[in-house]
Coordinates of C-alpha atoms in Angstrom, one line a residue:
M99 CA 0.2 -7.6 -33.6
D100 CA 0.3 -6.8 -29.9
E101 CA -1.6 -9.4 -27.9
H102 CA -2.8 -6.7 -25.5
T103 CA -4.8 -4.8 -28.1
D104 CA -8.5 -5.3 -27.8
H105 CA -10.1 -3.7 -30.8
I106 CA -13.1 -4.5 -32.9
D107 CA -12.4 -5.9 -36.3
T108 CA -14.9 -6.3 -39.1
G109 CA -14.9 -8.2 -42.4
S110 CA -13.7 -11.6 -43.5
S111 CA -10.4 -10.6 -45.1
L112 CA -8.6 -11.8 -41.9
G113 CA -10.5 -15.1 -41.8
M114 CA -13.1 -13.9 -39.4
T115 CA -16.2 -16.1 -39.7
E116 CA -19.7 -15.1 -39.0
L117 CA -19.5 -16.9 -35.6
Y118 CA -16.3 -15.0 -34.8
L119 CA -17.9 -11.6 -35.6
A120 CA -21.1 -12.5 -33.6
A121 CA -19.0 -13.6 -30.6
Q122 CA -16.9 -10.4 -30.9
S123 CA -20.0 -8.2 -30.9
H124 CA -21.7 -10.1 -28.0
D125 CA -24.6 -11.1 -30.3
E126 CA -26.1 -14.1 -28.4
A127 CA -29.0 -14.6 -30.9
A128 CA -26.6 -14.8 -33.8
V129 CA -24.2 -17.2 -32.0
K130 CA -27.1 -19.5 -31.1
A131 CA -28.4 -19.4 -34.7
I132 CA -25.0 -20.3 -36.2
L133 CA -24.3 -23.1 -33.6
A134 CA -27.8 -24.5 -34.4
S135 CA -26.5 -25.4 -37.9
P136 CA -24.3 -28.5 -37.8
A137 CA -22.5 -27.5 -40.9
A138 CA -21.8 -24.0 -39.7
R139 CA -20.8 -25.2 -36.3
H140 CA -18.3 -27.7 -37.8
D141 CA -16.8 -25.1 -40.1
Q142 CA -16.7 -22.1 -37.7
L143 CA -16.5 -23.2 -34.1
N144 CA -12.7 -23.6 -34.0
A145 CA -11.9 -21.6 -37.1
I146 CA -8.8 -19.4 -36.6
E147 CA -8.6 -15.8 -37.8
S148 CA -5.2 -14.9 -39.4
A149 CA -4.3 -11.7 -37.5
K150 CA -3.9 -13.0 -33.9
G151 CA -4.7 -16.7 -34.3
W152 CA -7.9 -16.3 -32.3
T153 CA -11.0 -18.5 -32.5
P154 CA -14.5 -17.3 -31.4
L155 CA -13.7 -18.6 -27.9
F156 CA -10.6 -16.4 -27.7
V157 CA -12.4 -13.2 -28.5
A158 CA -15.3 -14.0 -26.2
C159 CA -12.8 -14.7 -23.3
A160 CA -10.7 -11.6 -24.0
K161 CA -13.8 -9.4 -23.9
G162 CA -15.4 -11.1 -20.9
F163 CA -18.6 -12.2 -22.6
T164 CA -19.6 -15.0 -20.2
S165 CA -22.9 -15.9 -22.0
I166 CA -21.1 -16.3 -25.3
V167 CA -18.3 -18.4 -23.7
K168 CA -21.0 -20.8 -22.2
L169 CA -22.6 -21.2 -25.6
L170 CA -19.2 -22.0 -27.3
I171 CA -18.1 -24.4 -24.6
G172 CA -21.4 -26.1 -24.8
A173 CA -21.0 -26.6 -28.5
G174 CA -17.6 -28.2 -27.9
A175 CA -15.1 -25.4 -28.6
N176 CA -11.5 -26.4 -28.3
Q177 CA -10.2 -24.8 -25.0
V178 CA -6.5 -25.7 -25.2
L179 CA -5.4 -24.0 -28.4
F180 CA -2.6 -21.5 -28.5
D181 CA -3.0 -18.2 -30.4
A182 CA -0.2 -16.7 -32.6
T183 CA 1.7 -15.3 -29.5
G184 CA 1.4 -18.5 -27.4
W185 CA -1.5 -17.5 -25.2
T186 CA -4.5 -19.7 -24.4
A187 CA -8.1 -18.4 -24.2
K188 CA -8.1 -18.9 -20.4
E189 CA -4.9 -16.9 -20.0
H190 CA -6.5 -14.0 -21.9
A191 CA -9.6 -14.1 -19.7
V192 CA -7.5 -14.3 -16.5
F193 CA -5.1 -11.6 -17.6
R194 CA -8.0 -9.2 -18.2
G195 CA -9.7 -9.8 -14.9
H196 CA -12.5 -12.1 -16.0
L197 CA -11.9 -14.6 -13.2
K198 CA -15.5 -15.9 -12.9
L199 CA -15.5 -16.6 -16.7
A200 CA -12.1 -18.3 -16.6
R201 CA -13.4 -20.7 -14.0
L202 CA -15.8 -22.1 -16.7
L203 CA -12.8 -23.2 -18.7
T204 CA -10.8 -26.4 -18.4
T205 CA -7.9 -26.5 -16.0
Q206 CA -5.9 -28.6 -18.4
E207 CA -2.8 -26.8 -19.6
P208 CA -1.9 -27.3 -23.3
Q209 CA 1.4 -29.0 -23.6
E210 CA 1.8 -30.2 -27.1
H211 CA 3.0 -27.9 -29.9
A212 CA 3.5 -25.0 -27.5
P213 CA 5.3 -22.2 -29.4
S214 CA 7.0 -21.1 -26.2
T215 CA 6.9 -22.0 -22.5
R216 CA 7.1 -18.3 -21.6
L217 CA 4.7 -15.5 -22.6
Q218 CA 6.6 -12.5 -24.0
P219 CA 5.7 -9.1 -22.4
P220 CA 5.6 -5.9 -24.5
T221 CA 8.3 -3.3 -24.5
R222 CA 8.1 -1.0 -21.5
R223 CA 7.1 2.6 -22.2
P224 CA 7.6 4.5 -18.9
V225 CA 5.9 7.8 -18.2
N226 CA 8.3 10.8 -18.2
Y227 CA 8.4 12.1 -14.7
L228 CA 11.0 13.3 -12.2
R229 CA 12.0 11.5 -9.0
Q230 CA 12.6 13.5 -5.8
S231 CA 12.0 16.8 -7.7
T232 CA 12.1 20.1 -5.8
S233 CA 9.2 21.3 -8.0
S234 CA 5.6 20.2 -8.1
Q235 CA 4.7 17.7 -10.9
I236 CA 1.4 17.8 -12.6
F237 CA -0.1 15.0 -14.7
V238 CA -3.0 15.5 -17.0
Y239 CA -4.7 13.0 -19.3
L240 CA -7.9 13.4 -21.3
G241 CA -11.0 11.5 -20.1
P242 CA -11.9 10.1 -16.7
S243 CA -10.3 7.1 -15.1
N244 CA -13.6 5.9 -13.7
T245 CA -15.2 3.6 -16.2
R246 CA -18.7 4.2 -14.7
S247 CA -18.5 7.7 -16.2
N248 CA -20.0 8.1 -19.7
L249 CA -18.0 11.2 -20.4
K250 CA -15.8 11.3 -23.5
P251 CA -12.4 13.0 -23.6
V252 CA -13.8 15.5 -26.1
E253 CA -17.5 15.8 -26.8
M254 CA -18.2 17.6 -30.1
G255 CA -21.3 19.6 -30.3
S256 CA -23.4 20.3 -33.4
R257 CA -22.0 23.9 -33.6
S258 CA -18.6 22.5 -34.3
L259 CA -19.9 20.6 -37.3
D260 CA -22.1 23.3 -39.0
Q261 CA -21.8 24.3 -42.7
N262 CA -18.8 26.4 -42.0
M263 CA -16.9 23.6 -40.4
D264 CA -18.3 20.5 -42.1
A265 CA -16.6 17.2 -41.1
S266 CA -15.8 15.1 -44.1
D267 CA -13.0 12.9 -45.5
E268 CA -11.1 16.2 -46.2
T269 CA -11.5 17.4 -42.6
S270 CA -10.2 16.2 -39.3
F271 CA -10.1 17.6 -35.8
S272 CA -7.5 17.7 -33.1
V273 CA -7.1 19.3 -29.7
N274 CA -4.1 21.4 -28.6
I275 CA -3.2 21.5 -24.9
K276 CA -1.0 24.4 -23.7
T277 CA 0.3 25.2 -20.3
Q278 CA 1.1 28.5 -18.6
G279 CA 2.8 29.1 -15.3
T280 CA 4.8 25.9 -15.5
C281 CA 8.6 25.7 -15.4
K282 CA 8.6 25.4 -19.1
N283 CA 5.5 26.2 -21.1
I284 CA 4.5 23.2 -23.2
S285 CA 2.1 22.5 -26.1
Y286 CA 0.7 19.1 -27.0
S287 CA -1.5 18.1 -29.9
M288 CA -3.8 15.1 -30.0
K289 CA -5.9 13.8 -32.9
L290 CA -9.6 13.2 -32.5
P291 CA -11.2 10.9 -31.8
I292 CA -9.1 9.7 -28.9
V293 CA -9.2 5.9 -28.8
G294 CA -8.5 3.9 -25.7
S295 CA -7.7 4.9 -22.1
Q296 CA -5.0 7.6 -21.7
V297 CA -4.6 6.9 -18.0
N298 CA -1.0 5.6 -18.3
K299 CA -0.1 8.1 -21.0
P300 CA -0.4 11.5 -19.1
L301 CA 0.9 14.8 -20.2
S302 CA 3.5 15.8 -17.5
F303 CA 5.0 19.1 -16.5
S304 CA 6.6 20.8 -13.5
A305 CA 5.7 24.0 -11.7
E306 CA 7.2 26.0 -8.9
D307 CA 3.9 27.4 -7.9
P308 CA 1.0 25.1 -8.9
E309 CA -1.6 27.8 -8.0
K310 CA -0.5 29.8 -11.0
V311 CA -0.8 27.0 -13.6
T312 CA -3.4 27.3 -16.3
L313 CA -4.4 24.9 -19.1
T314 CA -5.6 26.0 -22.4
F315 CA -7.5 23.7 -24.7
E316 CA -7.9 24.6 -28.4
L317 CA -10.2 22.7 -30.7
V318 CA -8.5 22.6 -34.1
R319 CA -10.0 22.0 -37.6
N320 CA -7.5 20.5 -40.0
S321 CA -8.1 20.6 -43.8
N322 CA -6.5 17.6 -45.4
S323 CA -7.0 19.1 -48.9
D324 CA -5.2 22.5 -48.5
K325 CA -3.3 21.6 -45.3
T326 CA -4.8 24.6 -43.5
I327 CA -5.2 24.6 -39.7
Q328 CA -7.9 26.7 -37.9
V329 CA -8.4 27.1 -34.2
I330 CA -12.2 27.1 -33.9
G331 CA -12.7 27.2 -30.2
T332 CA -10.9 27.6 -26.9
G333 CA -11.3 26.7 -23.2
V334 CA -9.2 27.6 -20.2
A335 CA -8.9 25.8 -16.8
L336 CA -7.2 27.3 -13.7
L337 CA -5.9 24.2 -12.0
Q338 CA -5.9 25.5 -8.4
S339 CA -9.5 26.7 -8.6
L340 CA -10.6 23.2 -9.7
R341 CA -9.4 21.8 -6.4
Q342 CA -11.2 24.3 -4.2
G343 CA -14.6 23.9 -2.4
L344 CA -13.6 21.6 0.5
A345 CA -12.1 22.3 3.9
P346 CA -8.4 22.8 4.2
K347 CA -6.3 19.7 3.8
R348 CA -9.2 17.9 2.1
E349 CA -9.7 17.0 -1.5
S350 CA -12.3 15.3 -3.7
L351 CA -11.8 11.8 -4.9
I352 CA -13.3 12.9 -8.2
R353 CA -10.3 14.1 -10.2
H354 CA -11.8 14.6 -13.6
Y355 CA -13.2 18.0 -14.7
T356 CA -15.2 19.1 -17.7
I357 CA -14.9 22.6 -19.2
P358 CA -16.7 24.1 -22.3
I359 CA -14.9 25.0 -25.5
L360 CA -16.3 28.3 -26.7
Q361 CA -16.3 29.1 -30.4
N362 CA -13.9 31.9 -31.3
G363 CA -15.7 35.1 -31.9
L364 CA -19.2 33.9 -31.2
M365 CA -18.4 32.6 -27.7
T366 CA -21.0 29.8 -28.0
C367 CA -20.3 26.4 -26.6
I368 CA -19.3 24.0 -29.4
A369 CA -17.6 21.2 -27.5
A370 CA -16.6 20.0 -24.0
V371 CA -13.3 18.6 -22.8
T372 CA -13.0 16.2 -19.9
F373 CA -9.6 15.8 -18.3
S374 CA -8.1 14.3 -15.2
V375 CA -5.5 16.0 -13.0
L376 CA -3.0 14.7 -10.4
M377 CA -0.8 17.2 -8.7
I378 CA 2.2 16.0 -6.7
T379 CA 4.1 18.4 -4.5
P380 CA 7.7 17.8 -3.4
F381 CA 8.5 16.0 -0.1
K382 CA 11.3 17.5 2.0
L383 CA 13.7 14.6 2.4
P384 CA 15.9 14.3 5.5
N385 CA 19.7 14.8 5.2
P386 CA 21.4 12.4 5.4
L387 CA 19.1 9.8 3.9
P388 CA 18.8 6.4 5.4
R389 CA 20.1 3.5 3.4
S390 CA 17.9 2.3 0.6
S391 CA 15.7 -0.7 1.4
P392 CA 16.1 -3.8 -0.8
G393 CA 12.5 -4.9 -0.4
F394 CA 11.1 -7.7 1.8
W395 CA 11.6 -10.2 -1.0
E396 CA 15.3 -9.8 -0.6
E397 CA 15.3 -11.1 3.0
R398 CA 18.0 -13.7 3.5
G399 CA 17.3 -17.2 4.8
S400 CA 14.2 -19.2 4.1
Y401 CA 11.6 -18.3 1.5
P402 CA 10.0 -14.9 2.2
V403 CA 6.7 -15.5 4.0
V404 CA 4.9 -12.3 5.0
G405 CA 2.4 -12.2 7.9
H406 CA -0.8 -10.6 6.6
R407 CA -1.9 -7.9 9.1
G408 CA 0.5 -9.6 11.5
S409 CA -0.4 -13.2 12.3
G410 CA -3.4 -13.1 9.9
A411 CA -6.5 -11.1 9.0
N412 CA -9.5 -11.7 11.3
S413 CA -12.5 -13.4 9.8
T414 CA -15.7 -15.1 11.1
A415 CA -15.0 -17.8 8.5
H416 CA -11.9 -18.9 10.4
T417 CA -12.5 -21.5 13.1
D418 CA -9.1 -21.2 14.7
L419 CA -8.1 -18.9 17.6
Q420 CA -7.3 -15.4 16.2
I421 CA -5.3 -12.6 17.6
G422 CA -6.6 -9.1 16.8
E423 CA -5.3 -8.1 13.4
N424 CA -2.9 -5.2 12.9
T425 CA -1.9 -5.2 16.6
F426 CA 1.5 -5.4 18.3
Q427 CA 0.9 -8.8 19.7
S428 CA -0.2 -10.0 16.2
F429 CA 3.1 -8.9 14.7
L430 CA 5.1 -10.6 17.5
T431 CA 3.2 -13.8 16.9
A432 CA 3.8 -13.7 13.2
I433 CA 7.5 -13.3 13.8
D434 CA 7.5 -16.2 16.2
R435 CA 5.7 -18.4 13.7
G436 CA 8.4 -17.8 11.0
A437 CA 7.4 -14.6 9.1
C438 CA 10.4 -12.6 7.9
C439 CA 8.1 -9.6 7.2
V440 CA 4.8 -8.3 8.5
E441 CA 2.2 -6.5 6.3
F442 CA 0.0 -3.9 7.8
D443 CA -2.3 -1.0 6.9
V444 CA -1.6 2.7 7.7
Q445 CA -4.2 5.5 7.8
L446 CA -4.4 9.0 9.3
T447 CA -6.6 10.1 12.2
K448 CA -8.5 13.4 12.3
D449 CA -5.5 15.0 14.0
Y450 CA -3.1 13.4 11.5
Y451 CA -1.5 10.6 13.4
P452 CA -0.6 7.5 11.4
V453 CA -2.3 4.5 13.0
I454 CA -2.5 0.8 12.0
Y455 CA -6.1 0.0 10.9
H456 CA -7.5 -1.8 7.9
D457 CA -11.1 -0.6 7.2
F458 CA -12.0 2.9 6.0
H459 CA -14.9 3.0 8.5
V460 CA -14.3 2.4 12.2
K461 CA -17.1 0.0 12.9
E462 CA -16.2 -0.1 16.6
T463 CA -18.0 3.2 16.9
G464 CA -21.3 1.4 16.1
G465 CA -21.7 3.6 13.0
D466 CA -20.1 4.4 9.6
I467 CA -17.5 6.8 10.9
P468 CA -14.4 7.2 8.7
L469 CA -11.1 6.9 10.5
Y470 CA -10.2 10.5 9.5
G471 CA -13.2 11.5 11.5
L472 CA -11.7 10.4 14.8
T473 CA -8.8 11.8 16.8
L474 CA -6.0 9.6 18.0
D475 CA -7.4 9.6 21.6
Q476 CA -10.9 8.7 20.3
F477 CA -9.5 5.9 18.2
Q478 CA -7.4 4.4 21.0
H479 CA -10.3 4.7 23.5
L480 CA -12.4 2.5 21.3
S481 CA -9.8 -0.2 21.7
R482 CA -9.2 0.3 25.4
S483 CA -13.0 0.3 26.1
Q484 CA -13.2 -3.3 24.9
A485 CA -10.7 -4.6 27.5
P486 CA -12.1 -6.7 30.3
R487 CA -12.9 -4.6 33.4
S488 CA -11.7 -7.0 36.0
D489 CA -10.8 -4.2 38.4
L490 CA -14.3 -2.8 38.3
L491 CA -17.1 -3.7 40.8
S492 CA -20.7 -3.1 40.4
L493 CA -22.2 -0.4 42.8
G494 CA -24.1 -3.1 44.7
E495 CA -20.9 -5.2 45.2
Q496 CA -19.0 -2.1 46.4
R497 CA -21.6 -1.2 49.0
H498 CA -21.8 -4.9 50.2
L499 CA -18.0 -5.0 50.7
E500 CA -18.0 -1.7 52.6
R501 CA -20.7 -2.8 55.0
S502 CA -19.1 -6.2 55.6
N503 CA -15.7 -4.6 56.3
P504 CA -15.3 -3.3 59.9
N505 CA -12.8 -0.7 58.7
G506 CA -15.3 0.7 56.3
K507 CA -13.0 0.1 53.3
P508 CA -13.8 -2.3 50.5
R509 CA -11.4 -5.2 50.5
S510 CA -10.0 -6.6 47.3
K511 CA -11.7 -9.8 45.9
P512 CA -11.3 -11.9 42.9
R513 CA -13.2 -10.9 39.8
S514 CA -16.8 -12.0 40.3
Q515 CA -19.1 -13.9 37.9
S516 CA -21.2 -10.7 37.6
V517 CA -18.2 -8.8 36.2
N518 CA -17.6 -11.6 33.7
E519 CA -21.2 -11.4 32.6
Y520 CA -20.9 -7.6 32.3
D521 CA -17.9 -7.9 30.1
D522 CA -19.7 -10.5 27.9
Y523 CA -22.7 -8.2 27.7
R524 CA -20.5 -5.3 26.6
S525 CA -18.9 -7.4 23.9
Q526 CA -22.3 -8.7 22.6
D527 CA -23.7 -5.2 22.7
L528 CA -20.9 -3.9 20.5
L529 CA -21.2 -6.7 18.0
E530 CA -24.9 -6.0 17.9
R531 CA -24.4 -2.3 17.1
I532 CA -21.7 -3.2 14.5
R533 CA -24.3 -5.5 12.8
Y534 CA -26.1 -2.4 11.5
T535 CA -23.1 -0.6 10.0
E536 CA -22.3 -0.7 6.3
E537 CA -19.7 -3.5 6.8
G538 CA -21.9 -5.3 9.3
L539 CA -24.8 -5.5 6.9
R540 CA -22.4 -7.2 4.4
G541 CA -21.5 -9.8 7.1
N542 CA -18.0 -8.5 7.6
F543 CA -17.4 -8.9 11.3
R544 CA -13.7 -9.1 11.1
G545 CA -11.2 -7.0 12.9
N546 CA -9.8 -6.5 16.4
L547 CA -13.0 -7.2 18.2
R548 CA -13.5 -8.8 21.6
G549 CA -15.8 -11.7 21.2
C550 CA -14.4 -12.4 17.7
S551 CA -10.7 -12.5 18.5
I552 CA -8.1 -12.0 21.2
Q553 CA -8.6 -8.3 21.3
E554 CA -5.5 -6.2 21.7
P555 CA -4.9 -2.5 22.0
S556 CA -4.7 -0.5 18.7
T557 CA -1.2 0.5 17.5
I558 CA 0.3 3.6 16.0
L559 CA 3.0 3.5 13.2
E560 CA 5.7 5.1 15.4
Q561 CA 5.4 2.4 18.0
L562 CA 5.9 -0.4 15.4
L563 CA 8.9 1.4 13.9
T564 CA 10.6 1.9 17.3
D565 CA 9.5 -1.2 19.3
L566 CA 9.5 -4.1 16.9
P567 CA 12.9 -5.7 16.3
S568 CA 14.7 -3.9 13.4
S569 CA 15.4 -7.3 11.8
V570 CA 11.7 -7.6 10.9
A571 CA 10.9 -6.3 7.5
F572 CA 7.8 -4.2 6.9
D573 CA 5.3 -4.3 4.0
L574 CA 3.7 -1.0 4.8
E575 CA 0.4 -0.6 2.9
I576 CA -0.9 3.0 2.7
K577 CA -4.6 2.9 2.7
Y578 CA -6.3 5.7 0.7
P579 CA -9.8 5.4 -0.8
M580 CA -10.4 5.3 -4.5
L581 CA -13.5 6.7 -6.0
W582 CA -15.1 3.3 -6.8
E583 CA -14.6 2.2 -3.2
A584 CA -16.3 5.3 -1.9
Q585 CA -19.2 4.7 -4.3
D586 CA -19.6 1.0 -3.4
R587 CA -19.3 1.6 0.3
N588 CA -21.5 4.7 0.6
M589 CA -18.5 6.8 1.7
E590 CA -18.0 10.5 1.2
F591 CA -16.3 11.3 -2.1
S592 CA -13.5 13.2 -0.3
A593 CA -10.5 12.4 1.8
I594 CA -7.5 14.1 3.5
E595 CA -5.5 15.9 0.8
L596 CA -3.3 13.3 -0.9
N597 CA 0.1 15.0 -0.7
F598 CA -0.3 16.0 3.0
Y599 CA -1.5 12.5 3.8
I600 CA 1.5 10.8 2.2
D601 CA 4.0 13.4 3.5
T602 CA 2.8 12.9 7.1
I603 CA 3.3 9.2 6.9
L604 CA 6.7 9.5 5.1
S605 CA 7.9 11.9 7.8
I606 CA 7.3 9.3 10.5
I607 CA 8.9 6.5 8.4
F608 CA 12.0 8.5 7.7
Q609 CA 12.3 9.7 11.3
C610 CA 12.0 6.2 12.8
C611 CA 13.1 3.7 10.1
G612 CA 16.7 3.2 11.2
D613 CA 18.1 0.3 9.1
R614 CA 14.8 -1.5 8.8
N615 CA 13.9 -3.1 5.4
I616 CA 10.7 -1.3 4.5
T617 CA 8.6 -1.6 1.4
L618 CA 5.7 0.7 0.6
S619 CA 2.6 -0.5 -1.2
S620 CA -1.0 0.6 -2.0
F621 CA -4.1 -0.3 -3.9
S622 CA -4.4 3.4 -4.9
P623 CA -2.7 4.3 -8.2
E624 CA -2.5 7.9 -7.1
V625 CA -0.7 6.9 -3.9
C626 CA 1.8 4.8 -5.9
I627 CA 2.5 7.7 -8.3
A628 CA 3.0 10.1 -5.4
L629 CA 5.4 7.8 -3.6
A630 CA 7.4 7.3 -6.8
C631 CA 7.7 11.0 -7.3
K632 CA 8.5 11.9 -3.7
Q633 CA 11.2 9.4 -2.7
Q634 CA 13.5 6.6 -3.9
T635 CA 14.6 5.1 -0.6
F636 CA 11.9 2.6 -0.2
P637 CA 10.6 0.3 -3.1
I638 CA 7.0 0.6 -4.2
L639 CA 4.5 -2.1 -5.0
M640 CA 1.1 -1.7 -6.6
I641 CA -1.6 -4.0 -5.0
N642 CA -4.2 -5.2 -7.4
K643 CA -7.5 -7.2 -6.9
A644 CA -7.1 -8.6 -10.5
G645 CA -10.8 -9.0 -11.2
S646 CA -11.7 -10.7 -7.9
V647 CA -14.2 -7.9 -7.2
P648 CA -15.7 -5.4 -9.7
V649 CA -13.8 -2.1 -9.9
T650 CA -14.1 0.9 -12.1
D651 CA -10.5 2.0 -12.4
V652 CA -8.8 0.3 -15.3
R653 CA -5.5 0.3 -13.4
A654 CA -6.9 -1.6 -10.4
G655 CA -9.2 -4.3 -11.8
S656 CA -7.0 -6.8 -13.6
L657 CA -3.5 -8.3 -13.8
R658 CA -3.2 -6.5 -17.1
G659 CA -4.0 -3.2 -15.4
A660 CA -1.4 -3.9 -12.7
V661 CA 1.4 -4.8 -15.1
E662 CA 0.7 -1.9 -17.5
F663 CA 0.5 0.6 -14.6
A664 CA 3.5 -0.6 -12.7
T665 CA 5.7 -0.7 -15.8
A666 CA 4.5 2.7 -17.0
W667 CA 5.4 4.4 -13.7
D668 CA 8.6 2.3 -13.3
L669 CA 7.4 0.8 -9.9
D670 CA 9.4 -2.0 -8.4
G671 CA 6.6 -4.6 -8.6
V672 CA 3.1 -5.7 -7.9
V673 CA 1.1 -7.5 -5.2
V674 CA -1.7 -9.4 -6.8
I675 CA -4.4 -11.6 -5.4
A676 CA -3.2 -15.2 -5.9
D677 CA -6.1 -16.5 -8.0
P678 CA -4.7 -15.5 -11.5
F679 CA -1.3 -17.2 -10.7
V680 CA -2.9 -20.4 -9.4
M681 CA -5.2 -20.6 -12.4
C682 CA -2.5 -19.7 -15.0
P683 CA 1.0 -19.9 -13.6
R684 CA 2.6 -18.7 -16.8
L685 CA 1.0 -15.3 -16.1
L686 CA 3.2 -15.1 -13.0
T687 CA 6.3 -15.7 -15.2
Y688 CA 5.0 -13.1 -17.7
T689 CA 4.7 -10.5 -14.9
K690 CA 8.2 -11.2 -13.7
D691 CA 9.5 -11.0 -17.3
S692 CA 8.0 -7.6 -17.5
G693 CA 10.7 -6.5 -15.1
L694 CA 8.5 -6.6 -11.9
V695 CA 8.9 -8.1 -8.5
V696 CA 5.8 -10.3 -7.9
S697 CA 4.1 -11.1 -4.5
S698 CA 0.6 -12.4 -3.9
Y699 CA -2.1 -12.3 -1.2
G700 CA -5.5 -13.8 -0.6
D701 CA -7.3 -16.9 0.7
L702 CA -5.5 -19.2 -1.7
N703 CA -2.3 -18.4 0.0
N704 CA -3.5 -20.2 3.1
D705 CA -3.3 -23.4 1.2
V706 CA 0.2 -25.1 0.9
E707 CA -0.6 -26.6 -2.6
C708 CA -1.6 -23.2 -4.0
A709 CA 1.5 -21.6 -2.5
L710 CA 3.8 -24.2 -4.1
I711 CA 2.2 -23.6 -7.5
Q712 CA 3.2 -20.0 -7.3
V713 CA 6.6 -20.5 -5.8
E714 CA 7.5 -23.0 -8.6
A715 CA 6.4 -20.3 -11.1
G716 CA 8.8 -17.8 -9.6
L717 CA 6.8 -15.9 -6.9
D718 CA 9.1 -13.6 -5.0
A719 CA 7.2 -13.6 -1.7
I720 CA 3.9 -14.8 -0.3
I721 CA 1.6 -12.9 2.0
T722 CA -0.5 -15.3 4.1
D723 CA -2.8 -15.5 7.2
K724 CA -1.3 -18.9 8.0
V725 CA 2.3 -18.1 8.5
H726 CA 3.3 -21.3 10.4
L727 CA 1.5 -23.6 8.0
I728 CA 2.9 -22.0 4.8
S729 CA 6.4 -21.6 6.2
R730 CA 6.5 -25.3 7.3
G731 CA 4.9 -26.5 4.0
L732 CA 7.4 -24.6 1.8
A733 CA 10.4 -25.7 3.9
K734 CA 9.2 -29.3 3.7
A735 CA 8.8 -29.1 -0.1
K736 CA 12.3 -27.6 -0.4
R737 CA 13.8 -30.6 1.5

């Protein structure tokens, strides 16, 4: 049985005890009652069911039931057992993104009687899509990707189950999905109910003109007794009309839609279908193409150490001197300290210039203004306005110098204490205004801010590509908001249209890349899919938070989600927060054995010991804020 399958089993035929079933169903009262009985606790606490070799602790860890895990650990559950496929309970928890729960478990790694030192990944089942196609590609899957949504892929109404269409053991339902206006009209059929997420199993088709594509959904009644098939209702969606309602070159971050299924003949609503759509238009590639990049992990020489946002992300938690993140000086400093590659964030301004900036909101405005709400000039002015004004004199100083100069002209003089005080006042005033922004209220005073770091002018992508030495590799992260991020940060549920956004950035990259080794990465699954469809010159990595923060996209919230997504879409690899690999190093090997390049980021990568744990497990490259410390530590360990 596949160790990735999380399903609810019932019954005792597979050796599932009452305690196992109570843990599986998150029944705290039942777990407490069973553990209160010494005999039952002795017989059931570490009892192993026969299908997957799981104990009650395994199933509670896999499902993320923290309260149940605490009860089982308190009762003395064995934490260092292996299941039938060689996994530990802690590895199951970490793999599925339950990091806080996993920290409750022992750090001891089971050594004796291990069935294998490597965890075996499942067989890859890539999505069928075209690379560098000249046609638009459309991906459709039933259901929303946002787990906060309670919408089902197909919601059956009572009208579909009346006396004329009674559901019984002899009757089943399915949904047919048909396309029109595509390069090749296609028909799919899916049995109901649909179990599990379909997000990595989309229906895919190509179209020369996406505006003419329609989807038809047919609700079908299947008679198992006489083998008859009856279409009982139909719904139609015009794909282009679903995307309208916003300004030009804008789109909604909500990509799922619900349409009614009308009963044939009566035209009454008998069901509703919810589906998600991603439309990728072709990118016009240059001719000739530049050479393909090998990826920053292939850099020759010492171990690949990547400077995070240059010489490190700015944070008030850091006590050392910081250079403004994502600035030209920060990148030069990272190179000087031993980085073979620099990582940085790219977004578009209101007038569609790719600039280097991390946060979605530009807090230097003193408000919650999205970067796409500022022109390039406005954005750069915010940076210039923080610079010390040593050449400016107060009005009183200017008049004093004019009166004291017999020629009537002000003479030059060194910068006065009053100007220093004025600069300090401006810095403190800006920090005070930032304090009331969305990020400021969360205590996030990081960034290229005078008073928090050595503030430097902001940078545009073209400048980095043309002015930094071509020997420096780039890990270019394309920032694009996901729906859950917009929800959690009180942002608008819209953004610059995805295809235009990515095409604009790719155009600059292809125009200025030369022979530079460039890797593209993103937290956004949609960005990764679009990059994979549009070009093959630069490798693509999916970045994943792996459960370090709560997310509502199954592809973005766990190491499991990252591996399944990257393998389904045939990406080159993943960049994962370091915590899962430090806690369970075998998971890093598992990820590599899945055919993926593995890099990591996060606070743990500023610690040499944590870095060494990952390197020994096979990490391909490490992204860190402490380039010199980690480079020196890894080199020393190698000697």
